[in-house]
Amino acid sequence: MGDPAGVGPELCLRLLNRSQKNYTPIVFGDASILKKVSKLLDLPMTSPVVSLGTSVTGPAIIHCPTADLSNIVPGRVQANCGEASVEYCLRAITEMKRATVDGIVTCPINKEAIYNAGYSYPGHTELFAEQFADSKTCMMQYAADIACSFVTTHIGYAEVCDQLTIARIAEVIELTNDALTLIRGTAPKLLVCGLNPHAGENGRFGNGEEELLIVPAVKKVKRQGIDATGPVPADTAFTPQSRERFDGVVCMYHDQGHIPIKMIAFDRAVNVTLGLSAIRTSVDHGTAFDIAWSGKANPGSLFEAVRLAANLSKTGK
């Protein structure tokens, strides 16, 4: 359900009220919050509410009691909401490990709220990687007409260079190639962004990250048969012409890919954790506190995330 004070409860209700053909939605969250939002927004809440461990055969709400949420204020950062949002994930992960669910789709959490609750996860990607003990993972943002993955994600710019290695860059290219091959049915053509302006301009900008790290990584994966080109200047990687020629972009840091994908496919893009020994997708937006519990949340990204998770579960990931 994500952060109870964000748009997650509304999105979950809209999902439960949507006609389902290829999947069965099960919401892990707080039933009392969903009831409040249902009444406030006049959204039907007809799915049964059951306790953890209950076997279900149709759409359902699994009530996950956590911290007291009776007095939460929608649209604000609150530690008890941060605690609840993490607990919903952990309980869904438990069911995933028991094979009672086929995939997990996460609604947005607020990082400040989960920090205030005592957790150190920078985001969902890191939480899931830890819980499934998977060391080789990365984030990918995906839509039908654009896809980009990230070598680094939730760290400050000053830390990015320290996290770039030949092995890590090659690993993310490999994960991206495998994922897009699975999703689209054919091996993709990938662009790999440089780190610096103009991809370093042959060493004039930066500290040689392109020449010392990115070029060797691209050469390594090409020897494995992966169709990768780069490093290329990031400011041309997402042009219409590039998107016609290439199927995915590998980015060196968070905003290098998040800005263009939100400009191009804000309500259609999906967050996917690659390399995870489980299926996990997510909406490609935040808690949207400014419109929480208002009836204005666009469920498009959630619907796409559910659709992709359902498709991946059929292919065995």
CSV table of N, CA and C in Angstrom, one decimal, residues 1 7 12 36 39 45 51 63 66 105 111 113 117 131 145 154-155 159 175 185 216 222 234 252 257 265 272-273 303:
chain,number,residue,atom,x,y,z
A,1,MET,N,0.8,-1.2,0.0
A,1,MET,CA,0.0,0.0,0.0
A,1,MET,C,0.9,1.3,0.0
A,7,VAL,N,-0.5,8.8,-1.7
A,7,VAL,CA,-1.6,8.4,-2.6
A,7,VAL,C,-1.8,6.9,-2.7
A,12,CYS,N,-4.6,1.9,-4.5
A,12,CYS,CA,-5.0,0.5,-4.2
A,12,CYS,C,-6.4,0.3,-4.3
A,36,LYS,N,-11.2,4.6,5.5
A,36,LYS,CA,-11.3,6.1,5.6
A,36,LYS,C,-11.2,6.7,4.2
A,39,LYS,N,-14.4,6.0,2.1
A,39,LYS,CA,-15.5,6.8,2.5
A,39,LYS,C,-15.3,8.2,2.0
A,45,MET,N,-15.3,-0.2,-1.5
A,45,MET,CA,-14.3,-1.1,-0.9
A,45,MET,C,-15.0,-2.4,-0.7
A,51,SER,N,-6.9,-11.6,7.5
A,51,SER,CA,-5.7,-11.4,8.3
A,51,SER,C,-4.5,-12.1,7.6
A,63,HIS,N,-5.0,-7.3,6.0
A,63,HIS,CA,-4.8,-6.3,7.0
A,63,HIS,C,-3.5,-6.5,7.8
A,66,THR,N,0.2,-2.4,12.3
A,66,THR,CA,1.6,-2.0,12.6
A,66,THR,C,1.5,-0.9,13.7
A,105,VAL,N,4.1,-5.7,-6.2
A,105,VAL,CA,4.0,-4.4,-6.8
A,105,VAL,C,3.9,-3.3,-5.7
A,111,LYS,N,11.0,8.4,1.9
A,111,LYS,CA,12.3,8.0,2.4
A,111,LYS,C,12.6,8.7,3.8
A,113,ALA,N,10.3,9.5,5.9
A,113,ALA,CA,9.5,8.8,6.9
A,113,ALA,C,10.1,7.5,7.4
A,117,ALA,N,11.6,6.4,11.1
A,117,ALA,CA,11.1,5.2,11.8
A,117,ALA,C,12.2,4.3,12.2
A,131,GLN,N,16.5,-8.3,1.5
A,131,GLN,CA,15.6,-9.4,2.0
A,131,GLN,C,15.7,-10.7,1.2
A,145,ASP,N,7.8,2.4,-24.8
A,145,ASP,CA,8.7,3.1,-25.8
A,145,ASP,C,10.0,3.7,-25.2
A,154,HIS,N,20.3,5.9,-5.3
A,154,HIS,CA,19.9,6.8,-4.2
A,154,HIS,C,21.2,7.2,-3.4
A,155,ILE,N,22.1,7.9,-4.0
A,155,ILE,CA,23.3,8.4,-3.3
A,155,ILE,C,23.5,9.9,-3.8
A,159,GLU,N,29.2,11.0,-4.3
A,159,GLU,CA,29.5,9.6,-4.1
A,159,GLU,C,29.5,8.8,-5.4
A,175,LEU,N,22.3,-7.1,-16.9
A,175,LEU,CA,21.0,-7.2,-16.3
A,175,LEU,C,20.0,-6.6,-17.2
A,185,GLY,N,11.1,-10.1,-25.9
A,185,GLY,CA,11.2,-11.3,-26.7
A,185,GLY,C,12.4,-11.3,-27.7
A,216,PRO,N,35.9,0.2,-21.1
A,216,PRO,CA,36.2,-1.2,-20.8
A,216,PRO,C,35.0,-2.1,-20.5
A,222,LYS,N,30.3,-6.5,-24.9
A,222,LYS,CA,30.3,-6.8,-26.3
A,222,LYS,C,31.0,-8.1,-26.7
A,234,ALA,N,24.9,12.0,-22.6
A,234,ALA,CA,23.6,11.7,-22.0
A,234,ALA,C,22.5,12.6,-22.6
A,252,MET,N,24.4,6.4,-15.6
A,252,MET,CA,25.4,6.3,-14.5
A,252,MET,C,24.8,6.7,-13.2
A,257,GLY,N,18.7,9.5,-15.9
A,257,GLY,CA,17.6,8.8,-16.5
A,257,GLY,C,16.2,9.1,-16.1
A,265,ALA,N,7.3,9.6,-20.2
A,265,ALA,CA,6.3,8.6,-19.9
A,265,ALA,C,5.9,8.6,-18.4
A,272,VAL,N,11.3,-1.4,-12.1
A,272,VAL,CA,11.5,-2.8,-12.0
A,272,VAL,C,12.8,-3.1,-11.3
A,273,THR,N,12.9,-4.0,-10.4
A,273,THR,CA,14.2,-4.4,-9.8
A,273,THR,C,14.7,-5.5,-10.5
A,303,PHE,N,-1.3,0.6,-12.7
A,303,PHE,CA,-1.9,-0.4,-13.6
A,303,PHE,C,-0.8,-1.0,-14.5
